[in-house]
PDB file of C-alpha atoms in Angstrom:
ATOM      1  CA  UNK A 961      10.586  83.262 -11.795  1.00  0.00           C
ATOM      2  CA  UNK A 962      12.589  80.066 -10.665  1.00  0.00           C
ATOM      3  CA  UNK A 963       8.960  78.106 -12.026  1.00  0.00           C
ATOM      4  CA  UNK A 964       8.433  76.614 -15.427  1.00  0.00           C
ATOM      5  CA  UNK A 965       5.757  75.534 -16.896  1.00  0.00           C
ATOM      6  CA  UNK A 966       3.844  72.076 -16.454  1.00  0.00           C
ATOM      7  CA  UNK A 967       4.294  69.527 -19.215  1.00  0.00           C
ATOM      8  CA  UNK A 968       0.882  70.167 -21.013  1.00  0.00           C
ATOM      9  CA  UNK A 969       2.180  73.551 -21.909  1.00  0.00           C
ATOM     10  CA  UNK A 970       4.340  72.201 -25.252  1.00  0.00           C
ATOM     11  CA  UNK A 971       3.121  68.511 -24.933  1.00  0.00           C
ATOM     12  CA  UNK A 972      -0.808  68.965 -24.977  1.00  0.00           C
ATOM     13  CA  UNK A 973      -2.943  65.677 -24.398  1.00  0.00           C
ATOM     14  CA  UNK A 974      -4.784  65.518 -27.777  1.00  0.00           C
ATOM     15  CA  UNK A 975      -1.357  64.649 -29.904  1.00  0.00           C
ATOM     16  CA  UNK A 976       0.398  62.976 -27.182  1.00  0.00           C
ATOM     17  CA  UNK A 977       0.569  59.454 -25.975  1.00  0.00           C
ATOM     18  CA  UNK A 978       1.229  57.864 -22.127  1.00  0.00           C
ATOM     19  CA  UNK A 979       4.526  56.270 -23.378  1.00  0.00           C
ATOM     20  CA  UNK A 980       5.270  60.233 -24.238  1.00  0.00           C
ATOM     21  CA  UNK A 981       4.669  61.816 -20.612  1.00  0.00           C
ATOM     22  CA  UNK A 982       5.914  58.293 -19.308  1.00  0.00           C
ATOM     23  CA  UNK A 983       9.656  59.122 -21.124  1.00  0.00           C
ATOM     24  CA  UNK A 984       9.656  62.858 -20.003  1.00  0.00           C
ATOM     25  CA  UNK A 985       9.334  61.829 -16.409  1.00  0.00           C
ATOM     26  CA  UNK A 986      11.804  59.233 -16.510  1.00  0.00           C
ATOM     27  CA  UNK A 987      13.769  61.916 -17.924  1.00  0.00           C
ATOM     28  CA  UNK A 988      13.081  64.076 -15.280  1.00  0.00           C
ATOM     29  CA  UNK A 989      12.836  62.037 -12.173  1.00  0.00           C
ATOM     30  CA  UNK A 990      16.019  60.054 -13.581  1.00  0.00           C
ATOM     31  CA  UNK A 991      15.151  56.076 -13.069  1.00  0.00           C
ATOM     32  CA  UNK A 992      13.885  52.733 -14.865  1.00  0.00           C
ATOM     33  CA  UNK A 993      10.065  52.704 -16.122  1.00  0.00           C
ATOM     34  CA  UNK A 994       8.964  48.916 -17.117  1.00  0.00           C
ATOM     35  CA  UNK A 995       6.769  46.297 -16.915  1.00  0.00           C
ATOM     36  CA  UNK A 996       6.782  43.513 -14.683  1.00  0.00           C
ATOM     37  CA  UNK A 997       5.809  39.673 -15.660  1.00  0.00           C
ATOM     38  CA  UNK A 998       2.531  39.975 -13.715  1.00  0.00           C
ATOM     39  CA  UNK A 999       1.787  43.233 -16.665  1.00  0.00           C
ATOM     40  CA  UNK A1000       1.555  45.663 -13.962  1.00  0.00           C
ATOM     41  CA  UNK A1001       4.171  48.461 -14.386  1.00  0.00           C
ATOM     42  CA  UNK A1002       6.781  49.328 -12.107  1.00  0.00           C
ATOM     43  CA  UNK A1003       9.079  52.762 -11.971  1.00  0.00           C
ATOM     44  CA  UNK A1004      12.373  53.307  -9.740  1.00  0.00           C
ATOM     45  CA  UNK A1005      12.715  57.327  -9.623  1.00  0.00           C
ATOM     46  CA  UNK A1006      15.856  58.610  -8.822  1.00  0.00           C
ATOM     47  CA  UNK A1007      15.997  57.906  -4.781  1.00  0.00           C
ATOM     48  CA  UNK A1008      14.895  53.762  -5.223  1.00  0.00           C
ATOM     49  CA  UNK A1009      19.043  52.822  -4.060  1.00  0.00           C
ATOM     50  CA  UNK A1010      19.769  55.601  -2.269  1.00  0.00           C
ATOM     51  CA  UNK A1011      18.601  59.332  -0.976  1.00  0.00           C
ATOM     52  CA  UNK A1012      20.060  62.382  -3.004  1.00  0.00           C
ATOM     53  CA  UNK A1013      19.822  65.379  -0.420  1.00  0.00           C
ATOM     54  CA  UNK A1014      19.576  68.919  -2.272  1.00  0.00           C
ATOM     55  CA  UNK A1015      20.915  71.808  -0.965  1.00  0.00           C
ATOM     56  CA  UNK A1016      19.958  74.260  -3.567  1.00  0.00           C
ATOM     57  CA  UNK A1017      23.350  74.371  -4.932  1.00  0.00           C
ATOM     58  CA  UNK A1018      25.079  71.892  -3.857  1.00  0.00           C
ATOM     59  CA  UNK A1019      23.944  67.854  -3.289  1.00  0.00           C
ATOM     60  CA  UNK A1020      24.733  64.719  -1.317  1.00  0.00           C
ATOM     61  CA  UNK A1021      24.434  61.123  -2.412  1.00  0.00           C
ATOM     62  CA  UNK A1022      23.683  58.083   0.095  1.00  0.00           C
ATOM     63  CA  UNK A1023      23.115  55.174  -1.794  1.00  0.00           C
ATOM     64  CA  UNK A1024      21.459  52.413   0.355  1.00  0.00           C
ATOM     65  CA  UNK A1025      23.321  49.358   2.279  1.00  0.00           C
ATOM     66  CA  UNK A1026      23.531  46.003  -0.125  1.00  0.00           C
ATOM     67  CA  UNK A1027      25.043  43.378   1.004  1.00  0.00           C
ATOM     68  CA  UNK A1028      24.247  40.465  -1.713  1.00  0.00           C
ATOM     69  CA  UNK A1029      24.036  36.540  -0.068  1.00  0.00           C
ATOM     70  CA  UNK A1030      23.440  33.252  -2.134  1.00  0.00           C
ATOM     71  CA  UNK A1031      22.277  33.451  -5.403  1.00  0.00           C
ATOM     72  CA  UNK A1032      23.398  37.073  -5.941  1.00  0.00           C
ATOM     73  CA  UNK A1033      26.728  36.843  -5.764  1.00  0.00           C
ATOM     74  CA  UNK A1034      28.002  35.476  -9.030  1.00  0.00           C
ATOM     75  CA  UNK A1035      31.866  34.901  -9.268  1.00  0.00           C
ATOM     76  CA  UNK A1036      34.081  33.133 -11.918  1.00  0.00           C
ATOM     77  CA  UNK A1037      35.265  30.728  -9.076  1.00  0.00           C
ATOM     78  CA  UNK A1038      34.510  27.377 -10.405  1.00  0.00           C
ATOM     79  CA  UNK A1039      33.849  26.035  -6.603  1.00  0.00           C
ATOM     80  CA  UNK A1040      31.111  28.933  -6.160  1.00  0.00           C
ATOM     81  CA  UNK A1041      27.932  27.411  -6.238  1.00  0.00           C
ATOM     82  CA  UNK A1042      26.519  30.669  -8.645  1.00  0.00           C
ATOM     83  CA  UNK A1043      29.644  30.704 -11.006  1.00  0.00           C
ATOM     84  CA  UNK A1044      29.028  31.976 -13.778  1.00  0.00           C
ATOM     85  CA  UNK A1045      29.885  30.673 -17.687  1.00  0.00           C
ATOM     86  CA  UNK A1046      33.367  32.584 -18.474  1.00  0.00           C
ATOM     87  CA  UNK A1047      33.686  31.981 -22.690  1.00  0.00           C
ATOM     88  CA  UNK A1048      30.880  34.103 -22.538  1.00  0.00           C
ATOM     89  CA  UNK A1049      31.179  36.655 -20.258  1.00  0.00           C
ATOM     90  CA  UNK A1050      32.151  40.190 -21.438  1.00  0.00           C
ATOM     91  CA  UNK A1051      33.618  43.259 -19.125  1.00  0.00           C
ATOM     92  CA  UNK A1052      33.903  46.192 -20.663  1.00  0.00           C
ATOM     93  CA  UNK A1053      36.224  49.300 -18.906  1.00  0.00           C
ATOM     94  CA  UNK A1054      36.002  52.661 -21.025  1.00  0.00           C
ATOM     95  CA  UNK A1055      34.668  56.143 -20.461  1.00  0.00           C
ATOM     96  CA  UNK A1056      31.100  55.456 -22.210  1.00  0.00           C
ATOM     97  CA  UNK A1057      29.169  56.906 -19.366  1.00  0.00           C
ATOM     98  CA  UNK A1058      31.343  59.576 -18.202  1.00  0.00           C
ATOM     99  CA  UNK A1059      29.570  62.946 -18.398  1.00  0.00           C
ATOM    100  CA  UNK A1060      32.133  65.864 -17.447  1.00  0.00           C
ATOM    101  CA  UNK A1061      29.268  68.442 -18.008  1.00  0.00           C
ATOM    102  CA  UNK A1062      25.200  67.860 -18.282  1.00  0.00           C
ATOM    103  CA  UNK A1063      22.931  70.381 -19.598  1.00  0.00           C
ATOM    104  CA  UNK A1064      19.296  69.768 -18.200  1.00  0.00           C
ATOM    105  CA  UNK A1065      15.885  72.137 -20.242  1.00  0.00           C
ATOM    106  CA  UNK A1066      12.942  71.772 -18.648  1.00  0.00           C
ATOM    107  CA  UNK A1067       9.955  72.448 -21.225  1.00  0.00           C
ATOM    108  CA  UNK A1068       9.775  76.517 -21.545  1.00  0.00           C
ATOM    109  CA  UNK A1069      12.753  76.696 -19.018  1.00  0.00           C
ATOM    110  CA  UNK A1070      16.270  77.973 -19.527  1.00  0.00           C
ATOM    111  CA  UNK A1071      19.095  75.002 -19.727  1.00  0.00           C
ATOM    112  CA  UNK A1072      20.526  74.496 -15.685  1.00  0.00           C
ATOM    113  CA  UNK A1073      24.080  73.028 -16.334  1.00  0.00           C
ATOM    114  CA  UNK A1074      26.585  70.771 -14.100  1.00  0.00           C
ATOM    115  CA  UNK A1075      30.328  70.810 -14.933  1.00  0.00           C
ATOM    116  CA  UNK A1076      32.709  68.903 -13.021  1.00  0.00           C
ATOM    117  CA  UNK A1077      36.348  71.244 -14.064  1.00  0.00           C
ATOM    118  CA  UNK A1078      38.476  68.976 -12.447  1.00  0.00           C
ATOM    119  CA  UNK A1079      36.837  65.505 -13.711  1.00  0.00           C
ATOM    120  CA  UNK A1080      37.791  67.172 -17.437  1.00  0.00           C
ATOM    121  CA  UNK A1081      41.263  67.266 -16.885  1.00  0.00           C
ATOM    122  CA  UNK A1082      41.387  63.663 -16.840  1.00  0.00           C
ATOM    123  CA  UNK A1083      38.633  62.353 -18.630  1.00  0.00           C
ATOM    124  CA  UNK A1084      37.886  65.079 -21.368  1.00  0.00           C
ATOM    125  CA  UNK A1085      35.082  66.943 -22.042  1.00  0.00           C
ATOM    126  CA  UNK A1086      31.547  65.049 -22.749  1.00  0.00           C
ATOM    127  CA  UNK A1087      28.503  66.426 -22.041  1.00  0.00           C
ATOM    128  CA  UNK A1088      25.121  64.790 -21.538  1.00  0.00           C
ATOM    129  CA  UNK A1089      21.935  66.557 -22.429  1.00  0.00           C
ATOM    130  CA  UNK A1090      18.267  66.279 -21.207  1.00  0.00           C
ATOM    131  CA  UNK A1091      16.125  68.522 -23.280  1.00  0.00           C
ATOM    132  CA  UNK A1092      12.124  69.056 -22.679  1.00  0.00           C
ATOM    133  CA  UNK A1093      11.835  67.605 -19.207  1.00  0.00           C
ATOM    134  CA  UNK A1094       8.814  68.192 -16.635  1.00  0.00           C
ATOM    135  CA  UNK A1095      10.931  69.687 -13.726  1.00  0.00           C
ATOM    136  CA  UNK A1096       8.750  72.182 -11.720  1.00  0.00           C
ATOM    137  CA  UNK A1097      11.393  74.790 -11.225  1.00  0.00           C
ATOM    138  CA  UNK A1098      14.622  75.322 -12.500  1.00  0.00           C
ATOM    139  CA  UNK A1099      16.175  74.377  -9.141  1.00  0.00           C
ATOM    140  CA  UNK A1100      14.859  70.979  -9.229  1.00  0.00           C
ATOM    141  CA  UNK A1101      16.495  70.589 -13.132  1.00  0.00           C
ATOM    142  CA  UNK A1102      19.722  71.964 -11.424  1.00  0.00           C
ATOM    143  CA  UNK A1103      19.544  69.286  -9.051  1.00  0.00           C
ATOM    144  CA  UNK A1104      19.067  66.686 -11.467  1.00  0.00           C
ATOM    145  CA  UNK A1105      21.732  68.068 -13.737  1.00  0.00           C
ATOM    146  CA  UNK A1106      24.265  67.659 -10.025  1.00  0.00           C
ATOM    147  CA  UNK A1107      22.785  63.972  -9.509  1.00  0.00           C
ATOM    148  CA  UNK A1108      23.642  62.862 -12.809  1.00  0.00           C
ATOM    149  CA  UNK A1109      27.170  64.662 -12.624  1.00  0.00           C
ATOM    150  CA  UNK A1110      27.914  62.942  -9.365  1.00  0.00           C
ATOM    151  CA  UNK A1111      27.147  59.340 -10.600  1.00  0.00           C
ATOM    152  CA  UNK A1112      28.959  59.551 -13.699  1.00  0.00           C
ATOM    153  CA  UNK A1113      31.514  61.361 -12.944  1.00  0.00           C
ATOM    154  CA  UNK A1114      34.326  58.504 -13.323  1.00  0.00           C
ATOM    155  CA  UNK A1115      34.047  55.536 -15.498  1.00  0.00           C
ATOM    156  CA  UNK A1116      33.413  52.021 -13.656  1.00  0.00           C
ATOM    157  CA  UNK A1117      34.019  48.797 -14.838  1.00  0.00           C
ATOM    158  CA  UNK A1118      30.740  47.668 -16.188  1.00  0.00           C
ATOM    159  CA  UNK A1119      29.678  43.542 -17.387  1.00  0.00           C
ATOM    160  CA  UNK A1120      28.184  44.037 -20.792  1.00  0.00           C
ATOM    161  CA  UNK A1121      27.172  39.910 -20.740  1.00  0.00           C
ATOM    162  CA  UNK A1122      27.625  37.462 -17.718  1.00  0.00           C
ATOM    163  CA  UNK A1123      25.399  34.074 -17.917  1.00  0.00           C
ATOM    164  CA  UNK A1124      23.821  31.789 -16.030  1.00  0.00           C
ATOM    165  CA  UNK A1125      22.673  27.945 -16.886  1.00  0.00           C
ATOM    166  CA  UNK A1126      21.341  25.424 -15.841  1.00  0.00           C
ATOM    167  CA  UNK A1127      23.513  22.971 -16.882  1.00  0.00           C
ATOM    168  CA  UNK A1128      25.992  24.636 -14.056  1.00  0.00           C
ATOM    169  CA  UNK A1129      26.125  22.540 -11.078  1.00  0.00           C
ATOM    170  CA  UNK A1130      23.144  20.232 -12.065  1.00  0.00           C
ATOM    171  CA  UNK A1131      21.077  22.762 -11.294  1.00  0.00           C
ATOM    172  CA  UNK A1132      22.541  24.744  -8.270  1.00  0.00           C
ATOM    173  CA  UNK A1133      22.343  27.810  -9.885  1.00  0.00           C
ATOM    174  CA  UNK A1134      18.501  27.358 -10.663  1.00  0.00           C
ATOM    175  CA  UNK A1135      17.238  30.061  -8.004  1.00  0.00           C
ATOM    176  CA  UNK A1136      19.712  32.515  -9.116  1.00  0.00           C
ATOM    177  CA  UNK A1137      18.057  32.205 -13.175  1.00  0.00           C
ATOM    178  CA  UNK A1138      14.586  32.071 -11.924  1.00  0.00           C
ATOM    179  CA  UNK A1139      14.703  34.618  -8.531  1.00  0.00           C
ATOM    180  CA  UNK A1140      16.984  37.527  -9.755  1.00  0.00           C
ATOM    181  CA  UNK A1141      14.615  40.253 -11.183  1.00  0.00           C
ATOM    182  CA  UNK A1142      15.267  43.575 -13.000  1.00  0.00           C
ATOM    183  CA  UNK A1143      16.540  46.137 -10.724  1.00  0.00           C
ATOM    184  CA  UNK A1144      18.298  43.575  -8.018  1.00  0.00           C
ATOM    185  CA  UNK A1145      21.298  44.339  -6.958  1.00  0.00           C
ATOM    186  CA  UNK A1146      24.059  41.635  -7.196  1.00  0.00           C
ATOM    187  CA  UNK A1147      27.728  41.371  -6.138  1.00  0.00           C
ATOM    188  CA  UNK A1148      29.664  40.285  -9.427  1.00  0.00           C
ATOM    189  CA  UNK A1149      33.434  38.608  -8.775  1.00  0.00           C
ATOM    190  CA  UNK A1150      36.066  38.591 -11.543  1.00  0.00           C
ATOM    191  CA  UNK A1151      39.464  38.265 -10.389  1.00  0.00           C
ATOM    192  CA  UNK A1152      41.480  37.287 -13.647  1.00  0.00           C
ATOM    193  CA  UNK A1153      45.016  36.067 -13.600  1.00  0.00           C
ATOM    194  CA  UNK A1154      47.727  38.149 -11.379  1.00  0.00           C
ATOM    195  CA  UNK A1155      44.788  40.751 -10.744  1.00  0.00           C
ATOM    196  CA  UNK A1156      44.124  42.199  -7.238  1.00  0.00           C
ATOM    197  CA  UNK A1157      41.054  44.177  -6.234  1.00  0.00           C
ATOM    198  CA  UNK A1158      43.400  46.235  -3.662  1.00  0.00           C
ATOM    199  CA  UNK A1159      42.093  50.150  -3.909  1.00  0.00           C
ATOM    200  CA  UNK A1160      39.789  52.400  -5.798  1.00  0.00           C
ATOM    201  CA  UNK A1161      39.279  52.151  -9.282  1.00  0.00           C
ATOM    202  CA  UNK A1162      41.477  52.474 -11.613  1.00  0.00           C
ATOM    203  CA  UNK A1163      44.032  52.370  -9.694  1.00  0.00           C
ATOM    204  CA  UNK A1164      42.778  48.630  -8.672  1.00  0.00           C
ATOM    205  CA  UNK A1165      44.755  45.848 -10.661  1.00  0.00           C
ATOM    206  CA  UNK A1166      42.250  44.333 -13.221  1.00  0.00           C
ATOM    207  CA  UNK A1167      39.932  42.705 -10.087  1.00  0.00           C
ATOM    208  CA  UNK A1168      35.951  43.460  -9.755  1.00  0.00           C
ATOM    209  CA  UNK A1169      34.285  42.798  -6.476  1.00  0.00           C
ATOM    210  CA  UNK A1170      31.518  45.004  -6.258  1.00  0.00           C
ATOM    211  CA  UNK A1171      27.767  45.713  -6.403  1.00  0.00           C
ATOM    212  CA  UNK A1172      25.951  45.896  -9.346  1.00  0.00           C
ATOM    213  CA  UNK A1173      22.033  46.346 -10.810  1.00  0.00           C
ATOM    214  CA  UNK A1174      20.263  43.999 -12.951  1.00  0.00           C
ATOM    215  CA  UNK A1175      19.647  45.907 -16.223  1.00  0.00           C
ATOM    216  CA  UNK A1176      18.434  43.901 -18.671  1.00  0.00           C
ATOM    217  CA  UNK A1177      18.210  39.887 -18.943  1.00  0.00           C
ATOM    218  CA  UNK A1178      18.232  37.853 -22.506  1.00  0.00           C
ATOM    219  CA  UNK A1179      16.796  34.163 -21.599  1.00  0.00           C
ATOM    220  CA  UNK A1180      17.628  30.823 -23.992  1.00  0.00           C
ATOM    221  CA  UNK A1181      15.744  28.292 -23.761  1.00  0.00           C
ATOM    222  CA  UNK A1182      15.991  25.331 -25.579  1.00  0.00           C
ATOM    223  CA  UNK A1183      13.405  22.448 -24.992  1.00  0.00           C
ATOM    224  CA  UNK A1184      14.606  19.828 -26.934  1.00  0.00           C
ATOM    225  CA  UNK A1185      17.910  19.647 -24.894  1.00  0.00           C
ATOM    226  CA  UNK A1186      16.099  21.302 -21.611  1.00  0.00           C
ATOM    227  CA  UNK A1187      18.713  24.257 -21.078  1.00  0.00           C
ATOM    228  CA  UNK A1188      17.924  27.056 -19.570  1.00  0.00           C
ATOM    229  CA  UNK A1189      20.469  30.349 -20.166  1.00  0.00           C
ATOM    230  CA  UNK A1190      19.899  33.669 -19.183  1.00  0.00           C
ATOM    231  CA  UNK A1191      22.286  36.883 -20.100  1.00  0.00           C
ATOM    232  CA  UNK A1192      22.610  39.549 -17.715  1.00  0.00           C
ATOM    233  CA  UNK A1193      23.528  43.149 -18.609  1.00  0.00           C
ATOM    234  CA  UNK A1194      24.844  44.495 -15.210  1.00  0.00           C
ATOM    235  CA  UNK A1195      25.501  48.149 -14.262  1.00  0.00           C
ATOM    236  CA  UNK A1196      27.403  49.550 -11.357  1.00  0.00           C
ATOM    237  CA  UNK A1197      26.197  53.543 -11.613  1.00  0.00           C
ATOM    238  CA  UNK A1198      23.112  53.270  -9.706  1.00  0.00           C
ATOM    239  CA  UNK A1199      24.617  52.227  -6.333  1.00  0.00           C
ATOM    240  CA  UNK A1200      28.002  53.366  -6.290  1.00  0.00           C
ATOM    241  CA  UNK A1201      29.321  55.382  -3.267  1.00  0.00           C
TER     242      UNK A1201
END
C-alpha cells in the first residue's frame, strides 16, 4: 500500500513533546515554524512563496510575483536611501545547499528518493536526508523529496550578514530596521568593482540583484550612544524561479 502510517505510530503522545510533532511536520511540509513578537506562532509550509503542482512523478514550481519597493530594497549604493553598512557585510558563493540526491522516510515507510544525474556532473554528489517524517503516503514523501531537489539544485549566491543602522542617513533607514519581519522578501544589490549582473548565475560577473527571504535578524542596541543595528541573514532558495 502507497499509505504509511500516522505519526503516533513510532512517536506516541505520552513520551513526546509539541516541539517534537512541531519538527516532524516542518520536516514534512518543508517551511519555517516560529514565533512572532506578539507570542502567537506562525508556520510557512512549503507553498507560502509559491505553488508546487504534483504530478505524481513529476512536479512544477511557481514561486509567487515579488517585486520589493522602499525599504526592501537594500543596495551598497551610498546615494540609496536603504544602503546598507559594507565593512560588515558578508556574501558567501559555495555549494553548501546543493543537494544532487535527497532521500525522504516517512515513519514506517520505505525511503522515496530524488536524484538530479545531470546536476552531479557538475556539482558532485551530496545527498540530503529526511528521516521519520509524517507524510501520509509515500507519494506525497516523493513529492517532497522532487521539491527539495528542484530548489537546491544549483548553488545561489547567498548574504550570510548585511546590516542596517540607524546612524545611516540620520535615520532614513529607520522603517526598513523596525518594518522588515522574518519571512519578507527583499531585493538585495551588490554590484562590486568591474562586476556586471548580465545572465544567469554563475555565469553572471560577481553582481547580485535579486530577491531574497528574511531568515534570521541579530539586533544591537546600545542605549548609551542610542544606535540601533540589526544583522540580517538573507536566503535566496525559497523564491527562486
Amino acid at each position: 500500500s502507497d499509505l504509511v502510517e500516522p505519526w503516533y505510530w513510532d512517536t506516541p503522545t505520552t513520551t513526546t513533546t509539541a516541539l517534537d510533532l512541531i519538527g516532524e511536520i516542518t520536516d514534512s511540509d518543508i517551511g519555517n515554524f516560529y514565533q512572532k513578537p506578539d507570542g502567537t506562532l506562525n508556520f510557512h509550509n512549503q507553498e507560502f512563496y509559491g505553488a508546487w503542482s504534483w504530478g505524481g512523478s513529476s512536479g512544477t514550481w511557481s514561486p509567487n510575483y515579488y517585486a520589493p519597493t522602499g525599504d526592501h530594497v537594500w543596495s551598497d549604493d551610498a546615494t540609496s536611501t536603504y544602503n546598507y553598512f559594507g565593512p560588515s557585510t558578508q556574501v558567501v558563493r559555495d555549494d553548501a545547499d546543493t543537494w544532487t540526491m535527497v532521500e525522504i522516510t516517512p515513519q514506517a515507510g520505505t525511503m522515496e528518493t530524488y536524484e538530479n544525474v545531470s546536476a552531479e556532473e557538475r556539482y558532485g554528489f551530496s545527498v540530503l536526508t529526511k528521516s521519520s517524517t509524517v507524510h501520509p503516503t509515500l507519494n506525497a514523501a516523493l513529492s517532497t523529496a522532487h521539491f527539495l531537489g528542484h530548489l537546491f539544485r544549483s548553488p545561489l549566491p547567498r548574504v550570510q550578514a548585511v546590516e542596517l543602522r540607524t546612524e545611516i542617513g540620520n535615520g532614513a533607514c529607520n522603517t526598513a530596521l523596525f518594518g522588515t519581519k522574518l519571512g519578507d522578501v527583499v531585493k538585495f544589490i551588490r554590484t562590486m568593482p568591474n562586476a556586471s549582473t548580465s545572465g544567469a548565475y554563475p555565469a553572471q560577473r560577481g553582481g547580485i540583484n535579486t530577491n531574497m527571504v528574511v531568515e534570521s535578524r541579530a539586533i544591537d542596541f546600545d542605549a548609551e550612544r542610542g544606535s540601533y543595528h540589526c544583522t540580517y541573514t538573507l536566503d535566496p532558495y525559497p523564491v527562486r524561479s
